[in-house]
XYZ file of C-alpha atoms in Angstrom:
236
model
C 111.185 90.106 91.981
C 113.071 92.044 89.327
C 111.326 94.325 86.850
C 112.579 96.607 84.093
C 110.837 99.073 81.797
C 112.729 100.247 78.731
C 112.155 103.643 77.158
C 109.287 103.520 74.682
C 107.659 100.385 76.096
C 104.324 99.526 77.605
C 105.001 96.984 80.350
C 102.105 95.301 82.142
C 102.361 93.788 85.634
C 99.528 91.344 86.303
C 98.513 88.776 88.870
C 95.744 87.797 91.276
C 93.962 90.527 93.227
C 95.735 89.571 96.467
C 99.323 89.495 95.150
C 100.208 93.073 96.228
C 100.940 94.391 92.740
C 100.016 97.879 93.877
C 102.532 97.612 96.712
C 105.261 97.351 94.069
C 104.176 100.533 92.359
C 103.895 102.336 95.696
C 107.595 101.780 96.300
C 108.343 104.062 93.360
C 106.749 106.967 95.222
C 107.984 106.120 98.713
C 104.388 105.673 99.833
C 105.516 102.383 101.307
C 108.976 101.678 102.671
C 111.529 99.806 100.561
C 113.436 97.424 102.846
C 115.877 96.087 100.240
C 116.802 96.205 96.577
C 117.154 99.147 94.218
C 114.888 101.370 92.146
C 116.793 102.959 89.263
C 115.337 105.570 86.915
C 117.408 106.883 84.002
C 120.543 105.498 85.596
C 120.003 107.122 89.013
C 118.672 105.645 92.240
C 115.350 107.092 93.387
C 114.860 104.761 96.369
C 115.555 107.466 98.944
C 113.806 110.357 97.244
C 110.684 112.064 98.557
C 107.556 111.741 96.375
C 107.804 115.342 95.146
C 111.406 114.743 94.064
C 110.390 111.635 92.146
C 107.669 113.658 90.447
C 110.224 116.255 89.378
C 112.471 113.461 88.103
C 109.802 112.656 85.530
C 107.546 109.918 86.921
C 103.816 110.460 87.327
C 101.455 108.035 89.009
C 97.736 107.433 88.561
C 96.784 105.534 91.735
C 94.290 102.748 92.234
C 90.753 103.887 92.963
C 89.789 107.520 92.559
C 91.930 110.533 93.410
C 90.066 113.427 91.800
C 89.198 116.495 93.829
C 85.398 116.016 93.761
C 84.372 119.586 94.639
C 86.685 121.121 92.051
C 85.844 121.394 88.365
C 87.390 119.193 85.709
C 89.437 122.180 84.544
C 90.714 122.848 88.062
C 91.616 119.181 88.514
C 93.716 119.285 85.353
C 95.479 122.432 86.557
C 96.425 120.578 89.753
C 98.471 118.262 87.559
C 100.593 121.237 86.544
C 101.084 122.750 89.993
C 104.873 122.412 89.727
C 104.908 124.451 86.496
C 105.209 128.227 86.534
C 105.032 129.162 82.853
C 101.391 129.981 82.060
C 101.970 129.573 78.337
C 103.304 126.051 78.867
C 100.344 125.186 81.121
C 97.893 126.439 78.487
C 99.673 124.391 75.833
C 99.529 121.257 77.972
C 95.817 121.819 78.620
C 95.159 122.044 74.898
C 96.957 118.724 74.365
C 94.943 116.967 77.076
C 91.690 118.407 75.740
C 92.655 117.218 72.252
C 93.181 113.701 73.621
C 89.933 113.692 75.593
C 87.562 116.247 73.978
C 84.732 115.526 76.408
C 86.882 116.887 79.254
C 86.823 120.280 77.548
C 83.088 120.046 76.893
C 82.465 119.441 80.597
C 85.379 121.490 81.954
C 83.158 123.557 84.271
C 81.445 120.594 85.923
C 82.368 119.223 89.345
C 84.629 116.179 89.155
C 82.531 114.405 91.780
C 79.654 114.186 89.285
C 81.636 111.942 86.928
C 81.292 108.164 86.730
C 84.139 105.967 87.944
C 85.504 105.447 84.447
C 85.261 109.152 83.628
C 87.124 110.043 86.812
C 89.917 107.685 85.770
C 90.229 109.485 82.419
C 90.408 112.799 84.279
C 93.165 111.425 86.525
C 95.119 110.277 83.469
C 94.702 113.682 81.856
C 95.907 115.351 85.052
C 99.017 113.142 85.101
C 99.744 113.988 81.468
C 99.880 117.713 82.282
C 103.536 117.204 83.245
C 104.312 115.340 79.985
C 106.185 112.685 81.988
C 108.794 110.339 80.495
C 107.222 107.534 82.574
C 103.582 107.067 83.539
C 102.651 104.446 86.157
C 99.031 103.291 86.076
C 97.591 101.349 89.032
C 94.587 99.213 88.023
C 93.285 101.685 85.394
C 90.381 99.353 84.501
C 89.035 99.348 88.069
C 85.512 100.766 88.129
C 85.357 101.163 84.344
C 82.953 99.500 81.936
C 84.432 97.516 79.062
C 83.900 100.059 76.268
C 85.414 103.095 78.091
C 88.283 100.882 79.273
C 89.026 99.730 75.734
C 88.949 103.362 74.595
C 91.521 104.162 77.293
C 93.728 101.310 76.100
C 93.622 102.767 72.596
C 94.694 106.127 74.010
C 97.547 104.465 75.927
C 98.829 102.905 72.719
C 98.630 106.233 70.904
C 100.449 108.015 73.741
C 103.069 105.297 73.711
C 103.516 105.707 69.948
C 104.139 109.398 70.625
C 106.963 108.530 73.041
C 105.369 107.955 76.462
C 106.728 104.995 78.457
C 104.053 103.222 80.510
C 104.164 100.778 83.416
C 100.644 99.419 83.874
C 99.676 97.436 86.972
C 96.524 95.607 85.963
C 94.247 92.849 87.238
C 92.636 92.395 83.814
C 95.455 90.226 82.464
C 93.949 89.595 79.051
C 93.322 93.235 78.104
C 96.428 94.556 79.838
C 98.860 92.164 78.185
C 97.165 92.559 74.798
C 98.082 96.256 74.921
C 101.649 95.793 76.176
C 105.036 94.985 74.681
C 106.214 92.931 77.654
C 104.632 91.587 80.794
C 105.331 90.279 84.283
C 103.002 87.901 86.093
C 103.187 87.618 89.875
C 102.298 84.731 92.142
C 102.693 85.036 95.922
C 104.624 88.273 95.390
C 107.234 86.723 93.089
C 107.794 86.500 89.346
C 105.834 83.554 87.945
C 106.121 84.458 84.262
C 107.784 87.246 82.348
C 108.455 87.970 78.704
C 106.918 89.242 75.477
C 103.283 90.046 76.205
C 101.899 88.151 73.212
C 103.901 85.064 74.163
C 102.497 85.228 77.697
C 98.964 85.422 76.315
C 99.659 82.384 74.137
C 101.187 80.368 77.004
C 98.915 77.415 77.952
C 99.962 77.519 81.628
C 99.403 81.277 81.826
C 96.035 80.925 80.107
C 94.784 78.232 82.482
C 96.003 79.873 85.679
C 95.233 83.544 85.044
C 92.978 83.883 82.023
C 90.437 81.218 82.996
C 90.827 79.494 79.647
C 90.085 75.778 79.177
C 92.235 73.315 77.266
C 89.687 73.330 74.431
C 89.786 77.111 74.189
C 93.613 77.045 74.130
C 93.426 74.663 71.153
C 90.934 76.890 69.336
C 92.999 80.026 69.988
C 96.099 78.357 68.556
C 94.240 77.690 65.325
C 92.866 81.138 64.646
C 94.241 84.660 64.315
C 94.290 86.810 67.472
C 91.503 89.384 67.669
C 93.724 91.977 69.371
C 96.925 93.073 67.703
C 99.680 93.859 70.236
C 101.674 97.074 69.842
C 104.846 97.046 67.797
C 107.993 96.622 69.880
C 109.930 99.898 70.335
């Protein structure tokens, strides 16, 4: 497969649960070995870099599942996201920005992260990743373990962050919600590109709808004759 993410975009990679989408994202951090091909970031190859070097290059990664430090407080977890920074004033400024994005994190800053629900832990992980103000944020299955309302709130935050300049690559099983929040999308089947293109066009594709969105022919007809309920983000 071939995948590109332009500066200022939200790109969503979707497909069935078993299609190893996460494996693709893992290559970016050398968690899994890349046997062939290239990974280029800002014009430079990162295929041979160690994970800490890739982090310094400007890519942060929120992995699938939960990666909080459960016995540490929310505040301490956020500080772990800034462990490569040395300027205390900059760290304090970044904390203020994260707390402004997610006010409840500040309200519960002294609580243990292990006491949070699955969806709340995911928000904490995203906040921790944002402590480095990365040019590129990779999200692995951010909806996993989240209820619909908190997940939709996260999607709204992603769009706002993107409007402020953050580039996002989102690997997501929830094709409908993920593509509705993206500029472009890639759909995998058996580890290869099945569809790719403008996210809204993918959502409107009859073949895509039947195979991945569990939409019937009748529903496709009805959707074509009414306005979409979710407005996709404006192209950068």
